[in-house]
Coordinates of C-alpha atoms and ligand atoms in Angstrom, one line a residue:
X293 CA 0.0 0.0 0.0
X294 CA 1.0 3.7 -0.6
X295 CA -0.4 6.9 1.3
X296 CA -1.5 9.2 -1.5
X297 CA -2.4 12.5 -1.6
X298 CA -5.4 13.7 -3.0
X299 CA -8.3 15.9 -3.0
X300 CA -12.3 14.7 -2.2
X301 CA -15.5 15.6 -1.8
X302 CA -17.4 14.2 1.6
X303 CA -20.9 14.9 0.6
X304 CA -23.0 16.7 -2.3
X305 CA -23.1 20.1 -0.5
X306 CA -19.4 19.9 0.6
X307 CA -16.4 21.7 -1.3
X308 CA -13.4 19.3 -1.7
X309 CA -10.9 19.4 0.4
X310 CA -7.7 17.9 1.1
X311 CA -7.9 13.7 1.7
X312 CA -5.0 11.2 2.2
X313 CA -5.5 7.6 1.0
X314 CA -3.7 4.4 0.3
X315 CA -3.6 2.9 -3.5
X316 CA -2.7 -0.8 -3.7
X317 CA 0.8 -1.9 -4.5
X318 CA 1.1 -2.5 -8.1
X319 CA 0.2 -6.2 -8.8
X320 CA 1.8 -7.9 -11.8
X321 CA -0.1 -6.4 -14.6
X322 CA -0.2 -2.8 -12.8
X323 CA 1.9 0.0 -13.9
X324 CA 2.1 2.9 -11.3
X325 CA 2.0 6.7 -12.7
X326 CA 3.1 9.3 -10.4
X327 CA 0.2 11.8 -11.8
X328 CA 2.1 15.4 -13.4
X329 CA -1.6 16.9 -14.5
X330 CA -5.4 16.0 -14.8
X331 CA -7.9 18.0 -16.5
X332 CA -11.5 19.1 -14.8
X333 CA -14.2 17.5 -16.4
X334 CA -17.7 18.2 -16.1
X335 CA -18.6 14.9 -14.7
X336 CA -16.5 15.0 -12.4
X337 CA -19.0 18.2 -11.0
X338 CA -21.8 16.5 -11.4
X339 CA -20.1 13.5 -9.4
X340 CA -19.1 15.5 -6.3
X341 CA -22.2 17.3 -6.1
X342 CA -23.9 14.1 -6.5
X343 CA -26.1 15.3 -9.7
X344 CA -26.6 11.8 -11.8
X345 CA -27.5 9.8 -8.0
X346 CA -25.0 7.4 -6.7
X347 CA -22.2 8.9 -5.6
X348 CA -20.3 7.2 -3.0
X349 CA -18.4 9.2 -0.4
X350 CA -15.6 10.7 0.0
X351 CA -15.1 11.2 -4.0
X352 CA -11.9 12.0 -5.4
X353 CA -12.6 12.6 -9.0
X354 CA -10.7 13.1 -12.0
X355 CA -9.9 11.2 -15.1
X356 CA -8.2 13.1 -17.0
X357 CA -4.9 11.6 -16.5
X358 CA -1.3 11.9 -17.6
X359 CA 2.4 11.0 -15.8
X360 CA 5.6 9.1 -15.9
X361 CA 5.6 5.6 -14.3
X362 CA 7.2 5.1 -11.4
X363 CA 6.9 1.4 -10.8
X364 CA 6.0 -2.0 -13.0
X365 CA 4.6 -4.9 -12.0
X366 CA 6.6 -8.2 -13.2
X367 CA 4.5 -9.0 -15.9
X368 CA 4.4 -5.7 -17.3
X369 CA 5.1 -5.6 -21.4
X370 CA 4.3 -2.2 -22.5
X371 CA 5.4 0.4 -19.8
X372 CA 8.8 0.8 -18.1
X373 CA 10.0 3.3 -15.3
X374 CA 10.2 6.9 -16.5
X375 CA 7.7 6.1 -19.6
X376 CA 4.7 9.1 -20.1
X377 CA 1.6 7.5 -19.5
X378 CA -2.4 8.2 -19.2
X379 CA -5.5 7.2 -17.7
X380 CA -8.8 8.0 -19.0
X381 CA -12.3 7.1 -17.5
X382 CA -12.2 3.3 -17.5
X383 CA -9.4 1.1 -15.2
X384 CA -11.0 -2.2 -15.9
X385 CA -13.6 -4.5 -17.6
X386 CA -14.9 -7.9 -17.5
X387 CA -12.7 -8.3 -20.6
X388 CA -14.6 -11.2 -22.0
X389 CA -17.9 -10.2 -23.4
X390 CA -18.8 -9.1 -26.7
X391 CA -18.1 -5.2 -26.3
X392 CA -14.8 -6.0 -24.4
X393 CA -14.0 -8.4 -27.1
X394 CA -14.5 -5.3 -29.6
X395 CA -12.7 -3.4 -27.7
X396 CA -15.4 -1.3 -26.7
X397 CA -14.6 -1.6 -23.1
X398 CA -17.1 1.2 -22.4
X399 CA -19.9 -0.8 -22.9
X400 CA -19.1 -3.7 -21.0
X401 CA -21.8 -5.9 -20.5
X402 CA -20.7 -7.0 -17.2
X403 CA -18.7 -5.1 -14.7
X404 CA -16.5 -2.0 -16.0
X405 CA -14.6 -0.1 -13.2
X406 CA -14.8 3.8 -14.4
X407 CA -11.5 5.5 -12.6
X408 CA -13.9 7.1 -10.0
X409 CA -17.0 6.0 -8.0
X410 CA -16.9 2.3 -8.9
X411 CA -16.0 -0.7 -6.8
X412 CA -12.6 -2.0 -7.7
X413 CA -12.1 -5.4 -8.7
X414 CA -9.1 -5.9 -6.9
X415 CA -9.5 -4.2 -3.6
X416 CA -12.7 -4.4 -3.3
X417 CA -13.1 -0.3 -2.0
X418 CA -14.0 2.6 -4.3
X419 CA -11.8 3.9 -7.2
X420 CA -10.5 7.0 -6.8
X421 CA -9.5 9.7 -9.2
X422 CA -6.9 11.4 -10.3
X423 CA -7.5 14.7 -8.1
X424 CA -4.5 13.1 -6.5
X425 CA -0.7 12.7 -6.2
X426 CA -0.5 9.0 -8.2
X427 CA -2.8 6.2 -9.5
X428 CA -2.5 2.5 -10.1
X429 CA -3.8 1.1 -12.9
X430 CA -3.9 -2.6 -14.9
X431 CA -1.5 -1.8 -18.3
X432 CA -3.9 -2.6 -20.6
X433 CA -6.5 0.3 -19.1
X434 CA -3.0 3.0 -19.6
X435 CA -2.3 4.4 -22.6
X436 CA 0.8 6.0 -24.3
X437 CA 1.1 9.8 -24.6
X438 CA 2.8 10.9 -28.0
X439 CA 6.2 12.3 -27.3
X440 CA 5.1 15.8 -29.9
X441 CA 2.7 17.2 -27.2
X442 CA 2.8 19.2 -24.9
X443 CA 1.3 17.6 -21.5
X444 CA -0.4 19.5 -19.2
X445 CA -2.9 20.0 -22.8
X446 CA -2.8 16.1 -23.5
X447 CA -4.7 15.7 -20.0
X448 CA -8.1 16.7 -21.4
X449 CA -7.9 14.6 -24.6
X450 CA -8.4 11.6 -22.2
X451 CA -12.1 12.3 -21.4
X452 CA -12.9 15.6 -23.6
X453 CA -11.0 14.5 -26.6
X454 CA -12.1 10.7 -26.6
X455 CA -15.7 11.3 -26.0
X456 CA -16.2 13.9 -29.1
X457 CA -13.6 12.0 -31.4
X458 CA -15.3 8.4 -31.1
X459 CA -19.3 9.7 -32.3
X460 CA -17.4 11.8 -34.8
X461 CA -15.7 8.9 -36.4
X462 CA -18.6 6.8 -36.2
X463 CA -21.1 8.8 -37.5
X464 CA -18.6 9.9 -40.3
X465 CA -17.5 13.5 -39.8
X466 CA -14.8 14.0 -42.8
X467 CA -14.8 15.8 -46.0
X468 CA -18.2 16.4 -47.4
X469 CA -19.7 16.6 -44.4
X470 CA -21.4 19.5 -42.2
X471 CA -20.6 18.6 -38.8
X472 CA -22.6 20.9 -35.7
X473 CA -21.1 21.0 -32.2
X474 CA -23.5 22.6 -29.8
X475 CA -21.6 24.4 -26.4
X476 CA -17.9 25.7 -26.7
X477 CA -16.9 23.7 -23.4
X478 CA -14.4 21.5 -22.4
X479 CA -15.7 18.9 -25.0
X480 CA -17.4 21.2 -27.1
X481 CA -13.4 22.8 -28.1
X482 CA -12.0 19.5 -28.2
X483 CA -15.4 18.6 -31.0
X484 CA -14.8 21.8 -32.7
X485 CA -10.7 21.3 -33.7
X486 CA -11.3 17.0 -34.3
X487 CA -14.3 17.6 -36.7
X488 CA -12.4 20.5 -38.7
X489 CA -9.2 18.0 -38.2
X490 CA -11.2 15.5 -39.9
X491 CA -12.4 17.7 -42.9
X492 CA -15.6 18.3 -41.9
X493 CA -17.6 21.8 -42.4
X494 CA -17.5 22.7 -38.7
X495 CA -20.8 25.0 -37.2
X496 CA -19.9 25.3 -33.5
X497 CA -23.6 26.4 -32.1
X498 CA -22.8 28.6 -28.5
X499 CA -24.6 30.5 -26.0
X500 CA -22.1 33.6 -25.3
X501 CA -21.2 35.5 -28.0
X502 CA -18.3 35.9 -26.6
X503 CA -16.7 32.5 -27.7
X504 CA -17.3 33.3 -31.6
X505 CA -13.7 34.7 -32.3
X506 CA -11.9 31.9 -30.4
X507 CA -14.6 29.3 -32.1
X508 CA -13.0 30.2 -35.4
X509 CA -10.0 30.3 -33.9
X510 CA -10.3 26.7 -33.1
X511 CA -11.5 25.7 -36.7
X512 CA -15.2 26.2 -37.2
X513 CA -16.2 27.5 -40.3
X514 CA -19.4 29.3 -39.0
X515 CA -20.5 30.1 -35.7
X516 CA -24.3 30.1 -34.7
X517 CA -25.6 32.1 -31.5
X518 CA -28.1 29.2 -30.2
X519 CA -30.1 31.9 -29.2
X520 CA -31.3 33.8 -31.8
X521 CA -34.2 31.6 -33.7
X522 CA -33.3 33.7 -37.0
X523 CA -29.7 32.1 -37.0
X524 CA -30.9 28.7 -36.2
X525 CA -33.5 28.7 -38.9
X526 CA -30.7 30.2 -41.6
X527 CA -29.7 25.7 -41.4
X528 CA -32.6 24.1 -41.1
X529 CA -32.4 20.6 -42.9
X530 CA -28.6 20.7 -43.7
X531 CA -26.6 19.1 -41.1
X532 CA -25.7 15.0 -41.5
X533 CA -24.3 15.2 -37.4
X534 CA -24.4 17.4 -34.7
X535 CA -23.0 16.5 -31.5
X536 CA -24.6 18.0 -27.9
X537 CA -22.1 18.7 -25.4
X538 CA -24.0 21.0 -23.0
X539 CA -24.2 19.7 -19.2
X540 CA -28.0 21.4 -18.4
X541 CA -31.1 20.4 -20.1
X542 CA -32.1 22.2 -23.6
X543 CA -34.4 21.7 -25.9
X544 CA -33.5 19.0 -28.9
X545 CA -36.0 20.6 -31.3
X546 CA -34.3 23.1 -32.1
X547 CA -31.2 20.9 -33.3
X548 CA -33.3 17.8 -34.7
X549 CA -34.6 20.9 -37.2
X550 CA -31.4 21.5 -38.2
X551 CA -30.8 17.6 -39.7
X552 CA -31.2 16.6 -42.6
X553 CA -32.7 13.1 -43.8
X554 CA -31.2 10.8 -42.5
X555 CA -29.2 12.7 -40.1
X556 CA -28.2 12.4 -36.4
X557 CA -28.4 14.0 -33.3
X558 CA -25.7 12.7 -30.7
X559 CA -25.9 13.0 -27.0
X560 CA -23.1 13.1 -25.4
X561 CA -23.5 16.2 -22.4
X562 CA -25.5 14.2 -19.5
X563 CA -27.1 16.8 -18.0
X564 CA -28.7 16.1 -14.1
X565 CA -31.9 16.8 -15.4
X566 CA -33.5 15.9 -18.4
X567 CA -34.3 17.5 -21.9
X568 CA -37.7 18.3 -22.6
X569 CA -39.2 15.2 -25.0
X570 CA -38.7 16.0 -28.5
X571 CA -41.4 16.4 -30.7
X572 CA -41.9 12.9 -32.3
X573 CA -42.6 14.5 -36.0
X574 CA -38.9 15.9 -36.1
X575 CA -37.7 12.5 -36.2
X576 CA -40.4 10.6 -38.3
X577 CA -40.4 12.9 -41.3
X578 CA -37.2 13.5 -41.8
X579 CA -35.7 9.7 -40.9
X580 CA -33.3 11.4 -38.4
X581 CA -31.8 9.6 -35.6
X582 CA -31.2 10.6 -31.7
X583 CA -27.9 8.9 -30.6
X584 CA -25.9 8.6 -27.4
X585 CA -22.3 8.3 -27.4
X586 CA -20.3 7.2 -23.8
X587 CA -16.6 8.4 -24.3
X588 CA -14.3 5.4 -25.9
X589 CA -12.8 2.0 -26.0
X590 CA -8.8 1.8 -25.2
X591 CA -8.1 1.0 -28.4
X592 CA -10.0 3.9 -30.1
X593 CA -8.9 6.0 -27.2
X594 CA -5.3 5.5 -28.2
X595 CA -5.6 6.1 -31.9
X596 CA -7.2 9.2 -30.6
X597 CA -3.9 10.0 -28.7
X598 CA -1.8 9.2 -31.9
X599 CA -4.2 11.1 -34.3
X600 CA -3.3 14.0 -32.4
X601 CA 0.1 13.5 -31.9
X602 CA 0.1 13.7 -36.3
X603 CA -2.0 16.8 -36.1
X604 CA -0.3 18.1 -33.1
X605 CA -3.7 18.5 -31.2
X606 CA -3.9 19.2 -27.6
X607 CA -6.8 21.1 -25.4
X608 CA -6.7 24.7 -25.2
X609 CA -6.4 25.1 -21.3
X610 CA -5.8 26.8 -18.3
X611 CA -3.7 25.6 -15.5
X612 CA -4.7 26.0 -11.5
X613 CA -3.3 24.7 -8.0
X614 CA -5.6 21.8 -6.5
X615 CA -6.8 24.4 -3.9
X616 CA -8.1 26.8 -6.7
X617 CA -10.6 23.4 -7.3
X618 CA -13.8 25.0 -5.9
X619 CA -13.1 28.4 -7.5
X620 CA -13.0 26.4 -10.9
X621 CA -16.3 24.6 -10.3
X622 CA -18.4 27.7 -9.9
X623 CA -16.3 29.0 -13.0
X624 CA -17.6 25.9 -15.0
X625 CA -21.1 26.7 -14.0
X626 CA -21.0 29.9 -15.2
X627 CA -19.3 28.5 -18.8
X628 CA -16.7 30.4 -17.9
X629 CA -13.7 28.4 -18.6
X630 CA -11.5 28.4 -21.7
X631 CA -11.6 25.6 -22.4
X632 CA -10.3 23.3 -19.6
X633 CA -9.0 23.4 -16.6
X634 CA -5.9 21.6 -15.8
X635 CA -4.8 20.5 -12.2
X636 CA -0.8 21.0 -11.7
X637 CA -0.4 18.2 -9.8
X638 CA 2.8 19.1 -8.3
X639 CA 0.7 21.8 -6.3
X640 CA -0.6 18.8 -3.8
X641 CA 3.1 17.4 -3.2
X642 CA 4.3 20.9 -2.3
Ligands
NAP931 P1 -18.3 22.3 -19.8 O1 -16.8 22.5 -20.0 O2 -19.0 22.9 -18.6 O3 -19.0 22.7 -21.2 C1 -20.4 22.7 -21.4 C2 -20.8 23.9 -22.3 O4 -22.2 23.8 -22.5 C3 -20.6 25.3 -21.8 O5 -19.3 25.7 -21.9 C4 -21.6 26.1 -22.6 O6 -21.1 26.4 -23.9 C5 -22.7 25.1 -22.8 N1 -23.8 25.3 -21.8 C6 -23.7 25.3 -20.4 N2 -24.9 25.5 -19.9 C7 -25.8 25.7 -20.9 C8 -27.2 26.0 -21.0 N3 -27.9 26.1 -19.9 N4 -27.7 26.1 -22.2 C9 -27.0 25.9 -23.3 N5 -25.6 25.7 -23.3 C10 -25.1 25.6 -22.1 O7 -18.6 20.7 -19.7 P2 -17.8 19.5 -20.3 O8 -16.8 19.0 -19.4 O9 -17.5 19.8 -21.7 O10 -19.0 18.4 -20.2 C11 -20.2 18.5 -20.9 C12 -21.2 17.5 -20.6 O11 -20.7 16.2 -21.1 C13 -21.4 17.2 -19.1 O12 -22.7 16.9 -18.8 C14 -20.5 15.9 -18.8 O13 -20.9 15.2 -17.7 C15 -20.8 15.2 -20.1 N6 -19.8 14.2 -20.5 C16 -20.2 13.1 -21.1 C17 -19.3 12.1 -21.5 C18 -19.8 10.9 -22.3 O14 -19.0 9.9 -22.4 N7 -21.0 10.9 -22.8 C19 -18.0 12.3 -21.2 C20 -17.5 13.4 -20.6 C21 -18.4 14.4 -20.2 P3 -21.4 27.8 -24.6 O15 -20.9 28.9 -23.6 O16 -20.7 27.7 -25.8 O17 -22.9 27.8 -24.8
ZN932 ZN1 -15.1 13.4 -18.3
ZN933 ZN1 -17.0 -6.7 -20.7

């Protein structure tokens, strides 16, 4: 065992404070990543403040991940001591049924661990996040980090740049394509530079005008105030995708308009509340689809990683100490973050 710093929340109404636990000792397959950086992820809000129901507590979120080993287990293959390495938001899987086989680990069909708020296989306690010092993980649930990037702006591409990336691919963002991403958020920026990345022609649809210029910035072609029903209207029946990253509930019309035949909303902001039903006659007469997407298999997560190390993509972010954590939550609230936060994880071993 290994005393650990980190950083939890002890009940929905609670900030997070400081919290010292014990990680196991890395087992055979289990690499152990002293943790230089992890991004702030909307979930990990909605966690803390217990917004989706079943949170366990204390909470140390966080699975935005990325480090240099510090230890192997004896049948470690891929990782050695002093290797970059990252965790996302799974750290294990049954391994054996049909998604696992797929790699599509996400969607286990039996028991997944997600890096916080899950039991853990092999301790039998709650995971806990990377709010903290260091993290032990199975090898095959780490991932390699492209040399190219810069790291503290890797961290987010874990969660934020997985989770728009894998509906984008399969829904067939590319050239020839028009391609909406609603909320200029943490995964809304990350949607915005993958879709243009992939050749798509990029609409990012926002609610503060104050996002447009960095929006283009970022690769959209066009930029939509959600707001203003004159706008909206100017695309009705032209998009084949558009991807919803907001975190509060909004009304799916008004983007189901925007689809052509055929084409597909995707859901992939989980908001504690729910949208409004849509109206069923958006859908029927057009042929258009309302998806889900849940963030990605490790295999898909790690072409992710290399696909940006080719296009030298990284989140646009802004660093903070762990003790700035519950200054950075209202922040996100308010959509007032550009575009991540990033926790220097040094400033909890000071
Ligand atoms: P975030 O950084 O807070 O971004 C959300 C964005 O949504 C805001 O920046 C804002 O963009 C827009 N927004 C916020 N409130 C709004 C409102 N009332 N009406 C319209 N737009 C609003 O959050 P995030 O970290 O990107 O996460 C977004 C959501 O995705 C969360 O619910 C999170 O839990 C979920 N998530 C899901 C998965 C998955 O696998 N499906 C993975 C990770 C996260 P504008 O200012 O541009 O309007
Ligand atoms: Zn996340
Ligand atoms: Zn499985």
């Amino acid at each position: 065992m290994s005393k650990t710093a980190g950083y939890a929340a002890h009940a929905a109404d609670k900030a997070l404070e400081p919290f010292s636990f014990e990680r196991r000792k890395p087992l055979a397959t289990d690499v152990q990543i002293e943790i230089a950086y992890c991004g702030v992820c909307h979930s990990d809000l909605h966690t803390a403040r217990n917004e989706w129901g079943g949170t366990t507590y204390p909470v140390v979120p966080g699975h935005e991940i990325v480090g240099r080993v510090t230890q192997v287990g004896d049948a470690v293959k891929g990782f050695k001591v002093g290797d970059l390495a990252a965790v996302g938001c799974l750290v294990d899987s049954c391994r054996e049924c049909p998604a696992c086989r797929e790699s599509l680990e996400q969607y286990c069909e039996r028991e997944m661990a997600f890096t916080y708020n899950s039991p853990d296989p092999h301790t039998g306690k709650m995971t806990y996040g990377g709010y903290s010092t260091q993290i032990v993980v199975d090898e095959r649930f780490v991932l390699r980090v492209p040399k190219n990037l810069d790291l503290a702006g890797t961290a987010p591409l874990l969660c934020a740049g997985i989770t728009t990336y894998s509906p984008l691919r399969q829904w067939g963002a590319g050239p020839g394509t028009k391609v909406g991403v609603v909320g200029l958020g943490g995964l809304g920026h990350m949607g915005v530079k993958f879709a243009h990345a992939l050749g798509a022609h990029t609409v990012l649809f926002t609610t503060s005008p104050g996002k447009v210029e960095d929006a283009k910035r970022l690769g959209a072609d066009e930029v939509v105030i959600s707001k203003n029903a004159d706008e909206m209207q100017r695309h009705a029946n032209s998009f084949d995708f558009i991807l919803n990253t907001v975190a509060a509930p909004i009304s799916l019309d008004g983007y189901l308009e925007l689809l052509r035949r055929d084409g597909t909303l995707c859901l992939v902001g989980v908001p504690g509340e729910p949208h409004p039903s849509p109206n069923v006659f958006n859908l029927v007469l057009k042929r258009r689809r309302l998806a889900g997407s849940l963030i990605g298999g490790l295999q898909e997560t790690q072409e992710m990683l290399d696909f940006c190390g080719e296009h030298n993509i990284t989140a646009d972010i802004e660093m903070i100490r762990m003790d700035q954590i519950n200054a950075a939550y209202e922040r996100m609230l308010r959509s007032d973050v550009k575009y991540r936060f990033v926790i220097d994880m040094d400033s909890l071993r000071k």
